[in-house]
Amino acid sequence: ILDAATVVFVRYGVQRSSMSDVAKEAVIARQTLYNTFANKDERLQGTIRLFSERCHDRINAELSEDQNLREQLEIVFKHTVIAPFKRLNESPNAADFIQGYNDAAKEEVESQDERIRVVIEKLLRPYDPILKKNQTSAKKLSDFVQRSSANAKHIASNRNHLNNLLETLILMVLAVTGELET
């Protein structure tokens, strides 16, 4: 159902999609859909949750301790910033999707953003002694990195601009952790 809802949201936008559209895409009765999700907001929250779970699964599958910090951050950004940016830019209803996303599911989005922040904090934790010398911590830096990267996908004018923003963010993290290659 949630995969079908995603297809419908991308195709028609959040505001114009209907329960009938989702039921038809999922090849189920409308009543079955209503028994699972009472309204569009619940469907949207479920869709965000599903996307987030899949995102976390992909990140966890690709991360390893053998990778350096740059590679680990690139994996996180690939799934949390670049993939959503690409998906939204391919959608003819991206503006409607973003507006519906913000209005209907702000709490769900904030919860998922916190989960990403925790992933980044875990990557930065080995650098805490250096970060403390630089008057910050893994927790503070992870908050900055998560929020900055999430914002980048909304302000970037195109994919190249997004890549430049993320590269600058990675370089800043590498500099403050002492991992920047000179």
Coordinates of C-alpha atoms in Angstrom, one line a residue:
I1 CA 0.0 0.0 0.0
L2 CA 2.8 2.4 0.9
D3 CA 4.7 1.7 -2.3
A4 CA 1.5 2.5 -4.2
A5 CA 1.0 5.6 -2.2
T6 CA 4.5 6.8 -3.1
V7 CA 3.8 6.2 -6.8
V8 CA 0.5 8.2 -6.5
F9 CA 2.1 11.0 -4.5
V10 CA 4.9 11.4 -7.0
R11 CA 2.4 11.2 -10.0
Y12 CA -0.3 13.5 -8.8
G13 CA 1.2 15.3 -5.8
V14 CA 0.0 15.0 -2.2
Q15 CA -2.9 17.4 -2.5
R16 CA -4.4 15.9 -5.7
S17 CA -4.0 12.3 -4.8
S18 CA -7.0 10.4 -3.5
M19 CA -7.7 7.2 -1.5
S20 CA -9.2 5.9 -4.8
D21 CA -6.0 6.6 -6.6
V22 CA -3.9 4.7 -4.0
A23 CA -6.4 1.8 -3.8
K24 CA -6.3 1.4 -7.6
E25 CA -2.5 1.6 -7.8
A26 CA -2.3 -1.0 -4.9
V27 CA -5.0 -3.2 -6.6
I28 CA -7.0 -3.3 -3.4
A29 CA -10.5 -2.3 -2.3
R30 CA -10.8 1.3 -1.0
Q31 CA -12.2 -0.1 2.2
T32 CA -9.1 -2.1 2.7
L33 CA -7.1 1.1 2.4
Y34 CA -9.3 2.9 4.9
N35 CA -8.9 0.0 7.3
T36 CA -5.2 0.4 7.1
F37 CA -4.9 4.2 6.9
A38 CA -7.7 6.5 8.0
N39 CA -6.7 9.4 5.9
K40 CA -4.1 11.0 3.6
D41 CA -2.0 12.3 6.5
E42 CA -1.6 8.8 7.9
R43 CA -0.7 7.5 4.4
L44 CA 1.9 10.2 4.0
Q45 CA 3.4 9.5 7.5
G46 CA 3.5 5.8 6.7
T47 CA 5.2 6.6 3.3
I48 CA 7.8 8.8 5.0
R49 CA 8.4 6.0 7.6
L50 CA 8.8 3.4 4.9
F51 CA 11.2 5.5 2.9
S52 CA 13.2 6.2 6.1
E53 CA 13.4 2.5 7.0
R54 CA 14.6 1.6 3.6
C55 CA 17.1 4.4 3.7
H56 CA 18.5 3.3 7.0
D57 CA 18.7 -0.3 5.8
R58 CA 20.7 0.8 2.7
I59 CA 23.0 2.9 4.8
N60 CA 23.6 0.2 7.3
A61 CA 24.3 -2.4 4.6
E62 CA 26.9 -0.1 2.9
L63 CA 28.7 1.3 6.0
S64 CA 31.7 -0.5 7.3
E65 CA 34.5 0.2 9.7
D66 CA 37.0 -0.2 6.9
Q67 CA 35.8 3.0 5.2
N68 CA 37.2 6.3 6.1
L69 CA 35.0 9.2 7.4
R70 CA 34.7 10.7 3.9
E71 CA 33.4 7.5 2.4
Q72 CA 31.0 7.0 5.3
L73 CA 29.5 10.5 5.0
E74 CA 29.2 10.0 1.2
I75 CA 27.1 6.9 1.8
V76 CA 24.8 8.7 4.3
F77 CA 24.4 11.7 1.9
K78 CA 23.8 9.4 -1.1
H79 CA 20.7 7.9 0.6
T80 CA 19.5 10.9 2.7
V81 CA 20.1 13.8 0.4
I82 CA 21.0 12.8 -3.2
A83 CA 18.4 10.1 -3.8
P84 CA 15.5 12.3 -2.4
F85 CA 16.8 15.3 -4.4
K86 CA 16.8 13.2 -7.6
R87 CA 13.4 11.8 -6.9
L88 CA 11.8 15.2 -6.2
N89 CA 13.4 16.7 -9.3
E90 CA 12.0 14.0 -11.5
S91 CA 8.5 14.5 -10.2
P92 CA 6.3 17.0 -12.0
N93 CA 4.5 17.6 -8.6
A94 CA 7.6 18.2 -6.5
A95 CA 6.4 21.5 -5.0
D96 CA 3.1 20.0 -4.0
F97 CA 4.8 17.0 -2.5
I98 CA 7.1 19.2 -0.4
Q99 CA 4.2 21.3 0.8
G100 CA 2.1 18.3 1.7
Y101 CA 5.1 16.7 3.3
N102 CA 5.8 19.6 5.5
D103 CA 2.2 20.3 6.5
A104 CA 1.0 16.7 7.1
A105 CA 4.1 14.9 8.4
K106 CA 6.3 17.4 10.2
E107 CA 6.6 15.3 13.3
E108 CA 7.4 12.1 11.3
V109 CA 10.1 14.0 9.3
E110 CA 11.6 15.4 12.5
S111 CA 11.7 11.9 14.0
Q112 CA 13.5 10.5 10.9
D113 CA 15.9 13.4 10.8
E114 CA 16.9 12.6 14.4
R115 CA 17.6 9.0 13.4
I116 CA 19.9 10.3 10.7
R117 CA 21.6 12.6 13.2
V118 CA 22.3 9.6 15.4
V119 CA 23.9 7.7 12.5
I120 CA 26.1 10.6 11.8
E121 CA 27.0 11.0 15.5
K122 CA 28.0 7.4 15.6
L123 CA 30.4 8.0 12.7
L124 CA 31.8 11.1 14.5
R125 CA 32.1 9.6 18.0
P126 CA 35.7 8.3 17.5
Y127 CA 36.7 11.9 16.9
D128 CA 35.2 13.2 20.1
P129 CA 38.6 14.0 21.7
I130 CA 39.7 16.1 18.7
L131 CA 36.2 17.7 18.5
K132 CA 36.3 18.7 22.1
K133 CA 39.7 20.4 21.5
N134 CA 37.9 22.3 18.7
Q135 CA 35.1 23.2 21.2
T136 CA 32.4 21.0 19.8
S137 CA 31.3 17.3 20.1
A138 CA 30.1 14.5 18.0
K139 CA 26.5 15.3 19.0
K140 CA 26.7 19.0 18.1
L141 CA 28.6 18.4 14.9
S142 CA 26.1 15.6 13.8
D143 CA 23.2 18.0 14.4
F144 CA 24.9 20.6 12.2
V145 CA 25.8 18.1 9.5
Q146 CA 22.3 16.5 9.4
R147 CA 20.5 19.8 9.3
S148 CA 22.9 21.3 6.7
S149 CA 22.7 18.3 4.4
A150 CA 18.9 18.2 4.7
N151 CA 18.7 21.9 3.9
A152 CA 21.1 21.5 0.9
K153 CA 18.6 19.3 -1.0
H154 CA 16.0 22.1 -0.7
I155 CA 18.2 25.1 -1.7
A156 CA 20.4 23.5 -4.4
S157 CA 19.6 24.8 -7.8
N158 CA 20.7 21.6 -9.6
R159 CA 22.6 18.3 -8.9
N160 CA 26.0 19.9 -9.5
H161 CA 25.2 22.6 -7.0
L162 CA 24.0 20.0 -4.5
N163 CA 27.2 18.0 -5.0
N164 CA 29.3 21.2 -4.3
L165 CA 27.3 21.9 -1.1
L166 CA 27.8 18.4 0.2
E167 CA 31.5 18.4 -0.8
T168 CA 32.0 21.6 1.2
L169 CA 30.2 20.1 4.2
I170 CA 32.4 17.0 4.0
L171 CA 35.5 19.1 3.8
M172 CA 34.4 21.1 6.9
V173 CA 33.8 17.9 8.8
L174 CA 37.1 16.4 7.8
A175 CA 38.9 19.6 8.8
V176 CA 37.4 19.8 12.3
T177 CA 38.0 16.0 12.9
G178 CA 41.6 16.2 11.7
E179 CA 41.0 13.9 8.8
L180 CA 41.5 16.4 6.1
E181 CA 44.3 15.3 3.8
T182 CA 46.9 18.0 3.3

